[in-house]
Every structure is written in C-alpha cells, then in structure tokens.
PDB file of C-alpha atoms in Angstrom:
ATOM      1  CA  MET A   2      22.759  26.119 -45.826  1.00 81.00           C
ATOM      2  CA  ILE A   3      20.149  23.384 -45.670  1.00 76.00           C
ATOM      3  CA  ARG A   4      16.855  23.169 -47.513  1.00 77.00           C
ATOM      4  CA  ILE A   5      14.008  23.715 -45.062  1.00 73.00           C
ATOM      5  CA  ALA A   6      11.827  21.266 -46.994  1.00 75.00           C
ATOM      6  CA  ASP A   7      14.245  18.471 -46.031  1.00 74.00           C
ATOM      7  CA  PHE A   8      13.225  19.002 -42.403  1.00 73.00           C
ATOM      8  CA  ASN A   9       9.452  19.228 -42.955  1.00 73.00           C
ATOM      9  CA  SER A  10       8.736  15.847 -41.375  1.00 77.00           C
ATOM     10  CA  VAL A  11      10.852  16.732 -38.332  1.00 80.00           C
ATOM     11  CA  LEU A  12       9.134  20.110 -38.088  1.00 78.00           C
ATOM     12  CA  GLN A  13       5.734  18.390 -38.265  1.00 79.00           C
ATOM     13  CA  ILE A  14       6.722  16.106 -35.406  1.00 79.00           C
ATOM     14  CA  ALA A  15       7.971  19.096 -33.405  1.00 81.00           C
ATOM     15  CA  PHE A  16       4.747  20.991 -34.048  1.00 78.00           C
ATOM     16  CA  GLY A  17       2.576  18.052 -33.058  1.00 76.00           C
ATOM     17  CA  LEU A  18       4.645  17.229 -30.018  1.00 74.00           C
ATOM     18  CA  ASN A  19       4.548  20.761 -28.662  1.00 76.00           C
ATOM     19  CA  ALA A  20       1.079  21.972 -29.543  1.00 72.00           C
ATOM     20  CA  LEU A  21      -0.970  18.827 -29.257  1.00 69.00           C
ATOM     21  CA  PHE A  22       0.871  16.782 -26.657  1.00 75.00           C
ATOM     22  CA  TYR A  23       1.400  19.506 -24.098  1.00 73.00           C
ATOM     23  CA  GLY A  24      -1.816  21.454 -24.447  1.00 70.00           C
ATOM     24  CA  PHE A  25      -4.245  18.604 -24.977  1.00 72.00           C
ATOM     25  CA  ASP A  26      -2.691  15.595 -23.253  1.00 78.00           C
ATOM     26  CA  LEU A  27      -0.178  16.354 -20.523  1.00 79.00           C
ATOM     27  CA  VAL A  28      -1.868  19.301 -18.807  1.00 82.00           C
ATOM     28  CA  PRO A  29      -5.374  17.762 -18.537  1.00 86.00           C
ATOM     29  CA  GLN A  30      -3.956  14.422 -17.442  1.00 88.00           C
ATOM     30  CA  THR A  31      -1.786  16.039 -14.764  1.00 88.00           C
ATOM     31  CA  GLU A  32      -4.603  18.228 -13.492  1.00 88.00           C
ATOM     32  CA  SER A  33      -7.016  15.308 -13.202  1.00 92.00           C
ATOM     33  CA  ARG A  34      -4.362  13.232 -11.394  1.00 93.00           C
ATOM     34  CA  ILE A  35      -3.633  16.090  -8.964  1.00 91.00           C
ATOM     35  CA  ARG A  36      -7.360  16.516  -8.336  1.00 92.00           C
ATOM     36  CA  GLU A  37      -7.735  12.796  -7.556  1.00 95.00           C
ATOM     37  CA  LEU A  38      -4.719  12.838  -5.264  1.00 93.00           C
ATOM     38  CA  ALA A  39      -5.943  15.979  -3.494  1.00 91.00           C
ATOM     39  CA  GLU A  40      -9.299  14.330  -2.776  1.00 93.00           C
ATOM     40  CA  LYS A  41      -7.496  11.266  -1.441  1.00 94.00           C
ATOM     41  CA  HIS A  42      -5.259  13.534   0.656  1.00 92.00           C
ATOM     42  CA  HIS A  43      -8.291  15.256   2.159  1.00 92.00           C
ATOM     43  CA  LYS A  44      -9.851  11.900   3.130  1.00 93.00           C
ATOM     44  CA  LEU A  45      -6.577  10.649   4.584  1.00 92.00           C
ATOM     45  CA  ALA A  46      -6.131  13.881   6.533  1.00 91.00           C
ATOM     46  CA  GLU A  47      -9.606  13.547   8.049  1.00 92.00           C
ATOM     47  CA  LYS A  48      -8.899   9.945   9.018  1.00 91.00           C
ATOM     48  CA  LYS A  49      -5.540  10.899  10.562  1.00 89.00           C
ATOM     49  CA  ILE A  50      -7.138  13.700  12.577  1.00 88.00           C
ATOM     50  CA  GLU A  51      -9.850  11.327  13.755  1.00 89.00           C
ATOM     51  CA  LEU A  52      -7.308   8.714  14.892  1.00 85.00           C
ATOM     52  CA  THR A  53      -4.577  10.923  16.340  1.00 86.00           C
ATOM     53  CA  LYS A  54      -6.368  14.181  17.221  1.00 85.00           C
ATOM     54  CA  ASN A  55      -3.372  15.859  15.590  1.00 83.00           C
ATOM     55  CA  HIS A  56      -4.266  18.495  12.987  1.00 83.00           C
ATOM     56  CA  GLU A  57      -0.769  18.663  11.508  1.00 83.00           C
ATOM     57  CA  VAL A  58      -1.042  17.773   7.808  1.00 83.00           C
ATOM     58  CA  PHE A  59       1.312  18.492   4.912  1.00 82.00           C
ATOM     59  CA  PRO A  60      -0.123  21.436   2.920  1.00 84.00           C
ATOM     60  CA  ILE A  61      -0.221  19.959  -0.579  1.00 85.00           C
ATOM     61  CA  GLY A  62      -2.437  22.781  -1.799  1.00 83.00           C
ATOM     62  CA  PHE A  63       0.340  25.240  -1.052  1.00 85.00           C
ATOM     63  CA  VAL A  64       3.004  23.104  -2.719  1.00 79.00           C
ATOM     64  CA  VAL A  65       0.947  22.534  -5.856  1.00 85.00           C
ATOM     65  CA  SER A  66      -0.186  26.146  -6.118  1.00 85.00           C
ATOM     66  CA  ALA A  67       3.352  27.427  -5.562  1.00 84.00           C
ATOM     67  CA  THR A  68       4.924  25.446  -8.391  1.00 83.00           C
ATOM     68  CA  TYR A  69       2.430  23.981 -10.842  1.00 86.00           C
ATOM     69  CA  PRO A  70       0.688  27.146 -12.196  1.00 89.00           C
ATOM     70  CA  PHE A  71       4.034  28.858 -12.828  1.00 90.00           C
ATOM     71  CA  HIS A  72       5.463  25.859 -14.684  1.00 88.00           C
ATOM     72  CA  LYS A  73       2.240  25.397 -16.613  1.00 86.00           C
ATOM     73  CA  ARG A  74       2.075  29.039 -17.719  1.00 89.00           C
ATOM     74  CA  ILE A  75       5.729  29.243 -18.817  1.00 91.00           C
ATOM     75  CA  LEU A  76       5.784  25.869 -20.566  1.00 87.00           C
ATOM     76  CA  THR A  77       2.477  26.531 -22.327  1.00 85.00           C
ATOM     77  CA  ARG A  78       3.768  29.781 -23.747  1.00 88.00           C
ATOM     78  CA  LEU A  79       7.091  28.266 -24.801  1.00 89.00           C
ATOM     79  CA  SER A  80       5.359  25.286 -26.354  1.00 86.00           C
ATOM     80  CA  LEU A  81       2.967  27.473 -28.319  1.00 85.00           C
ATOM     81  CA  LEU A  82       5.798  29.740 -29.454  1.00 88.00           C
ATOM     82  CA  ILE A  83       7.837  26.809 -30.743  1.00 87.00           C
ATOM     83  CA  SER A  84       4.756  25.375 -32.449  1.00 84.00           C
ATOM     84  CA  VAL A  85       4.021  28.652 -34.229  1.00 86.00           C
ATOM     85  CA  ILE A  86       7.630  28.967 -35.371  1.00 88.00           C
ATOM     86  CA  ALA A  87       7.670  25.369 -36.657  1.00 85.00           C
ATOM     87  CA  LEU A  88       4.370  25.956 -38.458  1.00 84.00           C
ATOM     88  CA  ALA A  89       5.710  29.170 -39.990  1.00 87.00           C
ATOM     89  CA  TYR A  90       8.799  27.349 -41.259  1.00 83.00           C
ATOM     90  CA  MET A  91       6.643  24.584 -42.776  1.00 83.00           C
ATOM     91  CA  LEU A  92       4.380  27.099 -44.501  1.00 85.00           C
ATOM     92  CA  TYR A  93       7.326  29.083 -45.809  1.00 86.00           C
ATOM     93  CA  ALA A  94       8.967  25.906 -47.121  1.00 83.00           C
ATOM     94  CA  SER A  95       5.732  24.830 -48.807  1.00 83.00           C
ATOM     95  CA  PHE A  96       5.519  28.100 -50.771  1.00 86.00           C
ATOM     96  CA  HIS A  97       9.254  28.263 -51.466  1.00 85.00           C
ATOM     97  CA  PRO A  98      10.469  24.676 -51.961  1.00 82.00           C
ATOM     98  CA  ASP A  99      14.065  25.763 -52.528  1.00 85.00           C
ATOM     99  CA  ALA A 100      14.225  27.966 -49.402  1.00 82.00           C
ATOM    100  CA  GLN A 101      17.315  27.421 -47.312  1.00 85.00           C
ATOM    101  CA  ALA A 102      18.278  28.170 -43.738  1.00 83.00           C
ATOM    102  CA  PRO A 103      21.530  27.834 -41.829  1.00 86.00           C
ATOM    103  CA  ALA A 104      21.967  24.532 -40.005  1.00 83.00           C
ATOM    104  CA  VAL A 105      22.476  26.433 -36.761  1.00 88.00           C
ATOM    105  CA  LEU A 106      19.051  28.050 -37.104  1.00 85.00           C
ATOM    106  CA  ILE A 107      17.355  24.726 -37.762  1.00 83.00           C
ATOM    107  CA  TRP A 108      19.074  23.167 -34.724  1.00 86.00           C
ATOM    108  CA  ALA A 109      18.201  26.222 -32.629  1.00 87.00           C
ATOM    109  CA  LEU A 110      14.550  25.541 -33.448  1.00 85.00           C
ATOM    110  CA  LEU A 111      14.594  21.763 -33.117  1.00 84.00           C
ATOM    111  CA  LEU A 112      16.508  21.556 -29.844  1.00 89.00           C
ATOM    112  CA  PRO A 113      13.939  23.503 -27.785  1.00 88.00           C
ATOM    113  CA  ALA A 114      11.112  21.874 -29.753  1.00 86.00           C
ATOM    114  CA  PHE A 115      12.059  18.484 -28.366  1.00 85.00           C
ATOM    115  CA  LEU A 116      13.483  19.704 -25.055  1.00 88.00           C
ATOM    116  CA  ILE A 117      10.397  21.626 -23.880  1.00 87.00           C
ATOM    117  CA  PRO A 118       8.062  18.578 -23.819  1.00 85.00           C
ATOM    118  CA  TRP A 119      10.702  16.564 -21.974  1.00 88.00           C
ATOM    119  CA  VAL A 120      11.081  19.304 -19.344  1.00 90.00           C
ATOM    120  CA  ALA A 121       7.290  19.583 -19.109  1.00 87.00           C
ATOM    121  CA  VAL A 122       6.887  15.876 -18.424  1.00 87.00           C
ATOM    122  CA  ARG A 123       9.613  16.003 -15.764  1.00 91.00           C
ATOM    123  CA  LEU A 124       8.143  19.023 -13.957  1.00 89.00           C
ATOM    124  CA  HIS A 125       4.567  17.769 -14.088  1.00 88.00           C
ATOM    125  CA  SER A 126       5.557  14.313 -12.850  1.00 91.00           C
ATOM    126  CA  ARG A 127       7.554  15.923 -10.039  1.00 91.00           C
ATOM    127  CA  THR A 128       4.438  17.772  -8.857  1.00 91.00           C
ATOM    128  CA  VAL A 129       2.422  14.553  -8.915  1.00 92.00           C
ATOM    129  CA  LYS A 130       5.186  12.721  -7.034  1.00 93.00           C
ATOM    130  CA  LEU A 131       5.194  15.379  -4.301  1.00 90.00           C
ATOM    131  CA  VAL A 132       1.476  14.889  -3.722  1.00 91.00           C
ATOM    132  CA  GLU A 133       1.884  11.100  -3.790  1.00 93.00           C
ATOM    133  CA  ALA A 134       4.694  11.353  -1.225  1.00 92.00           C
ATOM    134  CA  ALA A 135       2.477  13.447   1.069  1.00 90.00           C
ATOM    135  CA  ASN A 136      -0.291  10.849   0.748  1.00 92.00           C
ATOM    136  CA  SER A 137       2.048   7.958   1.513  1.00 94.00           C
ATOM    137  CA  THR A 138       3.295   9.790   4.611  1.00 91.00           C
ATOM    138  CA  LEU A 139      -0.282  10.231   5.781  1.00 91.00           C
ATOM    139  CA  GLU A 140      -0.987   6.549   5.143  1.00 93.00           C
ATOM    140  CA  LYS A 141       2.038   5.591   7.265  1.00 93.00           C
ATOM    141  CA  GLN A 142       0.888   7.888  10.067  1.00 90.00           C
ATOM    142  CA  ILE A 143      -2.594   6.327   9.942  1.00 90.00           C
ATOM    143  CA  GLU A 144      -1.126   2.812  10.073  1.00 92.00           C
ATOM    144  CA  GLU A 145       1.006   3.775  13.103  1.00 91.00           C
ATOM    145  CA  ALA A 146      -2.008   5.276  14.862  1.00 87.00           C
ATOM    146  CA  GLN A 147      -4.062   2.166  14.183  1.00 89.00           C
ATOM    147  CA  ARG A 148      -1.277  -0.077  15.517  1.00 89.00           C
ATOM    148  CA  LYS A 149      -1.035   2.013  18.694  1.00 84.00           C
ATOM    149  CA  ARG A 150      -4.784   1.741  19.234  1.00 79.00           C
ATOM    150  CA  VAL A 151      -4.735  -2.037  19.074  1.00 71.00           C
TER     151      VAL A 151
END
C-alpha cells in the first residue's frame, strides 16, 4: 500500500494534462488548423479544375468527418473521466492524509492519464497530416497542369 498523498504532484500533473491540455489546447488548435487547410484545399481544387477541367478531387471533408469527430468524442470523454478520478483522489488525500491505495490502483490510474493525451496528439496530428497530404497532391497536379500548358 502506498500513501495517496505521496502521488499528489503526479496526480495534479495528470489532471492538468488531461483536462486542460486536451480540452482547451489540442482540440481548438487542431480544429483551426483543419479549417485553414480545408479553405486552402478548396482554393487549390478550384484552381485545379480551372487548369485541367477535371473535377476529380480528394474528398477531405469525408475523411475528416469520418474519423475526427469519433476520436474527439471518445478522447474527450476518457480525458474528462481520468481528470475527475485524479481530482477525486487528490481531494480524498487532502481530507485523509494517511489514506493508502494499492500500487496497482495508482498505476492503473496514472498509465491512462499519461497515455490518453499521447494518443490524442497522435490521432489529431494524423488527421491534419491526411489533409496536408491531399493538399500537396493537389499542388503537384496544379504544377503538372501548368507545365503542360507552357
């Protein structure tokens, strides 16, 4: 058995990392980046259609809407759940300074607390990279069309 109060600083980091980082930093940043890239994609698509008269464009809206909302919903709920549990442990330890918990239970809380933000960053960056890849493909197609015109 381990005193919960010994892990208060780690639990505070886990709480802050999950609740604040994911909900207030990663999600808004990713959504604004996707919005910017989608606008750029739309402009590139119009330019490609103008140059090549080919309306075939990668459907980034479908890709983003098929993956991003699901990941966001699941990871938000998991992040909030872990944050509430960490906060509950900190409150309990503050009222009962000698409270103890099994080491396995503490590790079972801390492992997902630090794993969920890592997974969130990976999944969100993957979505952004897919949109960037679609834009770079369009840029290459535009360059080829411009070279053929000259």
